[in-house]
C-alpha positions in Angstrom: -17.9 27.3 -17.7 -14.6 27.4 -20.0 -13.5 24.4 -21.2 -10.0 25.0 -19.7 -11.9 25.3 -16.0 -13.9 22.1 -17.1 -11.0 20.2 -17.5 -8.8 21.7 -14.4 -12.4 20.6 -12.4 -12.7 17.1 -13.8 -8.8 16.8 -13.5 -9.3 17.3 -9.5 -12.3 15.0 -9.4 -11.4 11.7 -6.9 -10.4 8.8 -9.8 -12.1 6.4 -7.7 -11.4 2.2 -6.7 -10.3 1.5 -10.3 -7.5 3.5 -10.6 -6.6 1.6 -7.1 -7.4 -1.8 -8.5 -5.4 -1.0 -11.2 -2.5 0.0 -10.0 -2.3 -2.9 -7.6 -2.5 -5.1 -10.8 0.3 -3.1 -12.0 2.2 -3.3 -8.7 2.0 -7.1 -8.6 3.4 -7.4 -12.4 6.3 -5.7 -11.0 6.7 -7.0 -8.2 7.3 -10.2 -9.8 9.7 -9.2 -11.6 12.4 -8.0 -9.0 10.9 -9.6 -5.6 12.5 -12.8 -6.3 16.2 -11.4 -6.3 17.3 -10.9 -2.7 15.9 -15.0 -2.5 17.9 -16.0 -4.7 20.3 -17.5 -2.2 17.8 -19.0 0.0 15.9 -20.4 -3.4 19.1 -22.1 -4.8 20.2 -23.5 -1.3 16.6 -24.9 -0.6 15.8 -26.6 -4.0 19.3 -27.2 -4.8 19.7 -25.4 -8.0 23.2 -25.0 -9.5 24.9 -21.2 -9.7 24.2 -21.5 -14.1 20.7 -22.3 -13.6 19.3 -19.8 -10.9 19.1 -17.5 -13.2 16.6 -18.7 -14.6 14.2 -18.1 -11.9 13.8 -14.6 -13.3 14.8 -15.5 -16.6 11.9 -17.6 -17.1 9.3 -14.9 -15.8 11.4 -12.5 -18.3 11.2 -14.6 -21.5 7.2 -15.3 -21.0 6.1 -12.2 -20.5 8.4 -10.6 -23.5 7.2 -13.4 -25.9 3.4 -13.4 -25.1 2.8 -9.4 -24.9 1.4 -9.0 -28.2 -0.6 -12.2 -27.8 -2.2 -10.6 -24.6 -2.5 -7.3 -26.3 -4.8 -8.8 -29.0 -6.8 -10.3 -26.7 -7.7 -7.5 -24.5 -9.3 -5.9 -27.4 -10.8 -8.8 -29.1 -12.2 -11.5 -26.0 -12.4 -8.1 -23.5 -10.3 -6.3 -21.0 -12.2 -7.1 -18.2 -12.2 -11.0 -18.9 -8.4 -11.0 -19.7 -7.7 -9.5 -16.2 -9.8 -11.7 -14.3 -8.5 -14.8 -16.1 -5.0 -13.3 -15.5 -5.0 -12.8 -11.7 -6.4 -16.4 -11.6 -3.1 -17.3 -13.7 -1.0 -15.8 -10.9 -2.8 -16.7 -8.0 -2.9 -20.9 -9.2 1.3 -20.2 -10.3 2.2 -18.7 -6.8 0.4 -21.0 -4.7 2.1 -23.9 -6.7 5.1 -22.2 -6.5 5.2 -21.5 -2.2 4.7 -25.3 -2.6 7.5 -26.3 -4.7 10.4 -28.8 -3.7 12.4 -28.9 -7.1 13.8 -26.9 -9.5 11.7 -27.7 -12.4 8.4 -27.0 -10.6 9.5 -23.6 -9.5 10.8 -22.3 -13.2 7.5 -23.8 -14.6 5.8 -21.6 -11.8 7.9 -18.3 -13.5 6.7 -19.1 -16.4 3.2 -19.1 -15.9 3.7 -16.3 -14.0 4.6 -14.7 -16.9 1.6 -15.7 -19.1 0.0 -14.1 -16.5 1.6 -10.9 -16.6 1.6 -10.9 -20.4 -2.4 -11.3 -20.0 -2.8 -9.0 -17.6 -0.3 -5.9 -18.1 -2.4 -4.9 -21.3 -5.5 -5.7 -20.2 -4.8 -2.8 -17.2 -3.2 -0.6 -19.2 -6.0 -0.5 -21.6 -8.4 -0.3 -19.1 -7.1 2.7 -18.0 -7.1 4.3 -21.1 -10.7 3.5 -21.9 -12.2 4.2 -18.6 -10.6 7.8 -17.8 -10.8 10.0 -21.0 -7.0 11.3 -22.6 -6.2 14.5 -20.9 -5.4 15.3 -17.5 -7.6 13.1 -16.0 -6.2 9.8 -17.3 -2.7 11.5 -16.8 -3.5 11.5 -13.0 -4.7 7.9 -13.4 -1.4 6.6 -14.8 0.4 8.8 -12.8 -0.8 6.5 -9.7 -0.4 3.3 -12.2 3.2 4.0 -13.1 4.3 4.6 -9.6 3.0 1.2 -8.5 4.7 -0.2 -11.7 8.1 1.7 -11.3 7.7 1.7 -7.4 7.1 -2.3 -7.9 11.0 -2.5 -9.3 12.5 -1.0 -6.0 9.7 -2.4 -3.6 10.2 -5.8 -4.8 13.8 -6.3 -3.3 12.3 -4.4 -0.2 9.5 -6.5 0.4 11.4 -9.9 -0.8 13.7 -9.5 2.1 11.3 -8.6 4.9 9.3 -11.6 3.4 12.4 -13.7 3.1 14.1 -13.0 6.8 10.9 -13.8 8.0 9.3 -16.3 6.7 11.7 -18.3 4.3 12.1 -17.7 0.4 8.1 -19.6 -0.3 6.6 -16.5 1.3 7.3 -14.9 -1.9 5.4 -16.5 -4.0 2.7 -17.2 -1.6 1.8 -13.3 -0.7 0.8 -13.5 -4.2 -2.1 -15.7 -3.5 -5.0 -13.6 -1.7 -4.0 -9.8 -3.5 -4.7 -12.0 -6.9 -7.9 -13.8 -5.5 -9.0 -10.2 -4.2 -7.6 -8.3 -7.8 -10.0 -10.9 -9.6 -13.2 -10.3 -7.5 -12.8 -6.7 -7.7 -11.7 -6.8 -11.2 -15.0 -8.8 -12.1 -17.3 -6.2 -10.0 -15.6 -2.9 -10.5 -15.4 -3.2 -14.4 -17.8 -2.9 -17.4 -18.9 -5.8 -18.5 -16.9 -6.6 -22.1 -19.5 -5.7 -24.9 -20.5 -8.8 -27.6 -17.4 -9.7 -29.4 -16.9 -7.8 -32.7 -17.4 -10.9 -35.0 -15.8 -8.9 -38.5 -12.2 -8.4 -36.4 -10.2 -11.6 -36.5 -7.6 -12.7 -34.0 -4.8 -13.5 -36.5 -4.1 -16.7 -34.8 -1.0 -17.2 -37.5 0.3 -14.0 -36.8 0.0 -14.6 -32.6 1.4 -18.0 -32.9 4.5 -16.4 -35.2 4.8 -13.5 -33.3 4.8 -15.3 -29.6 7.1 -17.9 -30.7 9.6 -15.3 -32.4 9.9 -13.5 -29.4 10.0 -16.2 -27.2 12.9 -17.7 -28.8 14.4 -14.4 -29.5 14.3 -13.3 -25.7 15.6 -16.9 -24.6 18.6 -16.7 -26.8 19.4 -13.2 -25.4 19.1 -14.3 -21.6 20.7 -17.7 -22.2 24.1 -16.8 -24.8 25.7 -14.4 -22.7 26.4 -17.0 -20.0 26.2 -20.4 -21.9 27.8 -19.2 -25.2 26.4 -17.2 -28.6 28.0 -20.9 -30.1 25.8 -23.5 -28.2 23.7 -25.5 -30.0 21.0 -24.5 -27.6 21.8 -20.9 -28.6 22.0 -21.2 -32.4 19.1 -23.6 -32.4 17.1 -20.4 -30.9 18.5 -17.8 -32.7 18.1 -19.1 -36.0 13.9 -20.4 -35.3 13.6 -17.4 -33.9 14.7 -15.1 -36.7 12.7 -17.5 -39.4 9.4 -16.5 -36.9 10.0 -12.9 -36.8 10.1 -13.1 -40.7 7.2 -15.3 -41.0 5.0 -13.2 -39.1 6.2 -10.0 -40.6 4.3 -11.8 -43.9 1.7 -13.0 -42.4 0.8 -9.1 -41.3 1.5 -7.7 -44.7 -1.2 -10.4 -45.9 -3.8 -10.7 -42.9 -7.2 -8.7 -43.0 -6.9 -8.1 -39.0 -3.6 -8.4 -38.1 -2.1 -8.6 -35.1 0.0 -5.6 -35.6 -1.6 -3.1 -37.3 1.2 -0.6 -39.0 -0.8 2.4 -38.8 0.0 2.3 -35.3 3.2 3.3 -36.2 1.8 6.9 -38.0 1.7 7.6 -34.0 4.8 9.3 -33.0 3.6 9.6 -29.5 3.6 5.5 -29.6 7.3 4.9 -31.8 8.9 7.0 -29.2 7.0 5.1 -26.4 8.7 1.6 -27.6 12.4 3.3 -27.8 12.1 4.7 -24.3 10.5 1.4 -22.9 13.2 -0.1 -24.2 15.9 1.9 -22.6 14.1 2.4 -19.6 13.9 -1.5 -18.9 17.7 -2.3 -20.0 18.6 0.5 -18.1 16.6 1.6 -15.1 14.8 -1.6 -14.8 18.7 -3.5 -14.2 19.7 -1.8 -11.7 18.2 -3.2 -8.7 20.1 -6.7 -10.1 23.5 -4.5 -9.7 22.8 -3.0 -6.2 21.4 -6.3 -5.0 24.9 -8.1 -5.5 26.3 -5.1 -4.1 24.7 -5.3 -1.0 24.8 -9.0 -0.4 28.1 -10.2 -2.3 29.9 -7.2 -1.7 28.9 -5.4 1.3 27.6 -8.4 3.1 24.0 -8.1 4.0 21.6 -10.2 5.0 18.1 -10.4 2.8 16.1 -8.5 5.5 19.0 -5.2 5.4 19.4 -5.4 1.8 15.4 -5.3 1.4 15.6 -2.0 3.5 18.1 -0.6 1.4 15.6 -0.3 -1.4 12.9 1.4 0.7 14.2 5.3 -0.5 14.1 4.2 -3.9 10.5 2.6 -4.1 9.4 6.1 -2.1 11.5 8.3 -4.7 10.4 6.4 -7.5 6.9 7.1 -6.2 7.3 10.6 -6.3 8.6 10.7 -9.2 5.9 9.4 -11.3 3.8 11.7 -9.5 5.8 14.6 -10.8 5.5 13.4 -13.7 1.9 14.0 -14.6 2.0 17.5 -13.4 5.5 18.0 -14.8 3.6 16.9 -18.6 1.0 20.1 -18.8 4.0 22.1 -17.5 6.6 21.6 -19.8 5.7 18.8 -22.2 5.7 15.6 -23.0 9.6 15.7 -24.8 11.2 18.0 -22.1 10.0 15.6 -19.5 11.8 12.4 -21.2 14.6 14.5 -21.7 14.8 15.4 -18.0 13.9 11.9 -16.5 16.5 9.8 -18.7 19.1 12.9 -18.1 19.0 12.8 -14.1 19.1 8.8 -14.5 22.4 9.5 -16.8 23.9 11.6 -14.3 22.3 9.3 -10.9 24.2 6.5 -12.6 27.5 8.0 -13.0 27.6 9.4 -9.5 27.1 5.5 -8.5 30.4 4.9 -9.8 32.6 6.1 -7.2 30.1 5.0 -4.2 30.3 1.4 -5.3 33.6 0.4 -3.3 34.7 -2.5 -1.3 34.6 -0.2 1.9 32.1 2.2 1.2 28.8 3.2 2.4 24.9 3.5 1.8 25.0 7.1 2.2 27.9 7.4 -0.4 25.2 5.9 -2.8 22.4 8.0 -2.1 23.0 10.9 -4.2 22.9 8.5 -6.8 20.0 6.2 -6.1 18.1 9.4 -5.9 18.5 11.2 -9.1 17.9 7.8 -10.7 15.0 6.8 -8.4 13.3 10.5 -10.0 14.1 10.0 -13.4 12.9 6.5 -13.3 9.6 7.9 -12.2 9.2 10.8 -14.5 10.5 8.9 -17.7 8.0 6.1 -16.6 4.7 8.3 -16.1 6.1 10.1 -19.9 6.6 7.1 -21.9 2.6 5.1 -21.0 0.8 8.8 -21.6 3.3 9.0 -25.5 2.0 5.3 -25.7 -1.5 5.9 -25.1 -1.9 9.6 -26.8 -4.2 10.1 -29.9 -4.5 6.1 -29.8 -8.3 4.6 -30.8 -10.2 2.8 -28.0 -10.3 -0.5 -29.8 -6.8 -0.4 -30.7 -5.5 0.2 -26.8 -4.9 -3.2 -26.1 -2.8 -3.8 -29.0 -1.2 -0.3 -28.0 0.2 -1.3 -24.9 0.8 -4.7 -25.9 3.3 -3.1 -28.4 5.2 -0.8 -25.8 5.2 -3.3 -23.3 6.6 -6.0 -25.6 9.5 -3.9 -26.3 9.8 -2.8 -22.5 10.3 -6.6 -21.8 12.9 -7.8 -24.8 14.7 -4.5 -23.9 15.1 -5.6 -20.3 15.9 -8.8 -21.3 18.8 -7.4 -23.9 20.2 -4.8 -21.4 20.3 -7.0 -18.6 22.3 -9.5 -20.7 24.3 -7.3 -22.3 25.0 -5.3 -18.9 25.9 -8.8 -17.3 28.6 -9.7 -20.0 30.2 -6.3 -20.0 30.3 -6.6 -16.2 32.3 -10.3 -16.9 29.1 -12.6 -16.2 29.7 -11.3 -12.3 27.4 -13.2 -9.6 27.0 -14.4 -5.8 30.1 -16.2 -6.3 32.1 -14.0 -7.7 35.3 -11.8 -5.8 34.7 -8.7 -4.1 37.4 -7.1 -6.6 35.4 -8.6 -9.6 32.0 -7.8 -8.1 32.9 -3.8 -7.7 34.6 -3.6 -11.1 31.7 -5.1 -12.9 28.9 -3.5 -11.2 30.9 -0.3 -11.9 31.4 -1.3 -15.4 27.7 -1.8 -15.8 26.5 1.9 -14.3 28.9 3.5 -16.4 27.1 1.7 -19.3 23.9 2.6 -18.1 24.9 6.2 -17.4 26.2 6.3 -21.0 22.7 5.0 -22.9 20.4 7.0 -20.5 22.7 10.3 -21.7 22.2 9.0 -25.5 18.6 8.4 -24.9 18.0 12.0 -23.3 19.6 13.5 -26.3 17.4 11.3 -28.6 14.1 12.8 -26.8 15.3 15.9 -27.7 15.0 15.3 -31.6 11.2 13.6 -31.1 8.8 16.5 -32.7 6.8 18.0 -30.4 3.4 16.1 -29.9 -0.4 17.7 -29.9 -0.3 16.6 -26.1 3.1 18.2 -25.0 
């Protein structure tokens, strides 16, 4: 047999339960991240949080997982993959049960950030198991093809299932559905999976390094969720800023000097890998902010209660789905650059025919057009950027890998959606309708504008091995 009809055979072969397990893991992370906005409402009213500090029920969730990605990284490939994602479904089963129990504010954002621990355990830990357990080619594009559309899906099918959840059962259901899928994500996790071979004793964990790094970004990614609302000149802010900065520095010596360290720079010799962190970057400040955007839309502006404005996200979750399916056969058709290029450039143009749609009168079918060349280019982009990430990268080093691209897919969704917020004039629940639609305009028009830049970007990225 030819090798080419050896690897169209094995790239038709059934991945089997771990690629499922997987991308339930995956689905979960993401989940978390956007299945909390449609309760915001209910959340505030029912623990009595002011209108400042509810944003913080994402923002929390958001500033853990972006500060302890390389951490987790690290320790996928040094402690084992398999142990990091059992002990990190634990973390989000414990969090959510605490936080469907919750009766004040303080609990809850303590709950967000755990939850975040846990994703920042967990999302390298999956991603790294796929890349070790199906080998690179088609085969493992097939398997993240099916893990980035329960990752991208997750954005869109958060809101959906956040409102179903919340019109029926009250905003605690949302943190409670958690509960048994992490229980059952843990028990498969610890029989599907290999065990973790002996701990490599001459690699060290660069504890300095972690504990640099993780406090650097933390800082770095409270600052840029918290100035935009409370002021770049708070004390608060400054305070942040300025630790955060000396962290970043101190860890950037500590690597220089460490035998192991926690970011190795010959990463960087992978172009696949740099162009995977600038695309996770503007795929998070971008695509990843737009369900905050159309959320207000449909609740402040149109009016809709948490159950209809869930709904309105069910074509985008099934769009997005596609997408990323397309995407792994679009990747041996026309490459790995053309594909970025096309997925950021139909989000460009999806976001610019939002513009008009978004009105005080107008419709959801008026914003369909829109949410669907955005919903595919959110799913292509997505399934391009984890196969550049993971491309021509060593097996030991795939934790560390992902932990990378991730990292920067958090702090850039943390920066965009800040930055998107303040060019939109801090809009929220309680803002006007005419301020709501201006903003939320504002903020597309933005989006459109980066997703065109980072299209023609792709275009200059020299052409990889695997395109």
């Amino acid at each position: 047999m030819s090798a080419t009809a050896a690897e169209h055979t094995a790239a038709r072969r059934p991945l089997g339960l771990p690629v499922v397990v997987l991308a339930l893991a995956q689905l979960v992370i993401s989940l978390d991240y956007s299945i909390v906005y449609v309760a915001l409402p209910d959340i505030g009213a029912g623990l009595g949080f002011s209108d400042h500090d509810l944003q913080w029920v994402v923002s929390a969730y958001v500033v853990t997982t972006g500060g302890f990605l390389l951490l987790g990284g690290r320790a996928a490939d040094l402690l084992g993959r398999r142990r990091m994602f059992v002990l990190a479904t634990a973390i989000y089963a414990l969090s959510s049960l605490i936080g469907g129990l919750a009766q004040s504010p303080g609990v809850l954002l303590a709950v967000r950030a755990a939850q975040g621990i846990g994703g920042s355990l967990l999302f390298p830990a999956t991603l790294s198991l796929i890349n070790t357990t199906y080998a690179e080619g088609p085969v493992r594009n097939r398997a993240l093809a099916i893990w980035g559309a329960a990752g991208a899906g997750g954005l869109c099918f958060g809101s959906l299932l956040g409102g179903v959840l919340v019109h029926g059962r009250g905003w605690p259901s949302v943190f409670l559905v958690n509960v048994p899928v992490a229980l059952a994500l843990a028990v498969f996790g610890r029989l599907l999976f290999a065990a973790d071979p002996p701990r490599d004793r001459t690699r060290r964990f660069d504890a300095a390094g972690a504990l640099a790094a993780t406090a650097g970004l933390t800082l770095l990614v409270f600052l840029l969720v918290y100035a935009p609302a409370a002021g770049w000149t708070r004390p608060a802010a400054l305070a942040a800023g300025a630790a955060g900065i000396l962290c970043l520095v101190l860890f950037a010596a500590i690597e220089v000097r460490a035998h192991d360290p926690l970011m190795p720079v010959r990463l960087f010799r992978h172009q696949g890998l740099v162009a995977a962190t600038g695309v996770a970057a503007l795929f998070s400040a971008t695509f990843s902010s737009l369900p905050y955007f159309l959320t207000l839309y449909f609740q402040a502006v149109r009016g809709y209660d948490a159950f209809v404005t869930g709904l309105c996200f069910l074509l985008p979750a099934v769009v997005v789905a596609v997408g990323t399916q397309a995407g792994a056969r679009a990747v041996a058709l026309f490459g790995m650059r053309r594909l970025l290029v096309g997925g950021l450039g139909a989000g460009a143009v999806g976001a610019l025919a939002l513009v008009p749609a978004v009105a005080a009168n107008g419709s959801y079918p008026a914003l369909l057009p829109g949410i669907v060349l955005m919903s595919v280019g959110q799913g292509a982009a997505w399934t391009a950027l984890w196969i550049a990430a993971a491309s021509g990268v060593a097996p030991g080093d795939q934790g560390i890998a992902s932990g990378i691209a991730s990292t920067f897919l958090q702090v850039g969704g943390a920066v965009g959606l800040a930055l998107l917020v303040a060019a939109a004039s801090c809009i929220g629940q309680e803002s006007s309708v005419p301020a709501l639609v201006d903003g939320i305009r504002t903020a597309l028009l933005l989006t459109s504008g980066s997703l065109a830049l980072g299209s023609l970007a792709a275009l200059v990225i020299r052409r990889q091995n695997t395109s």
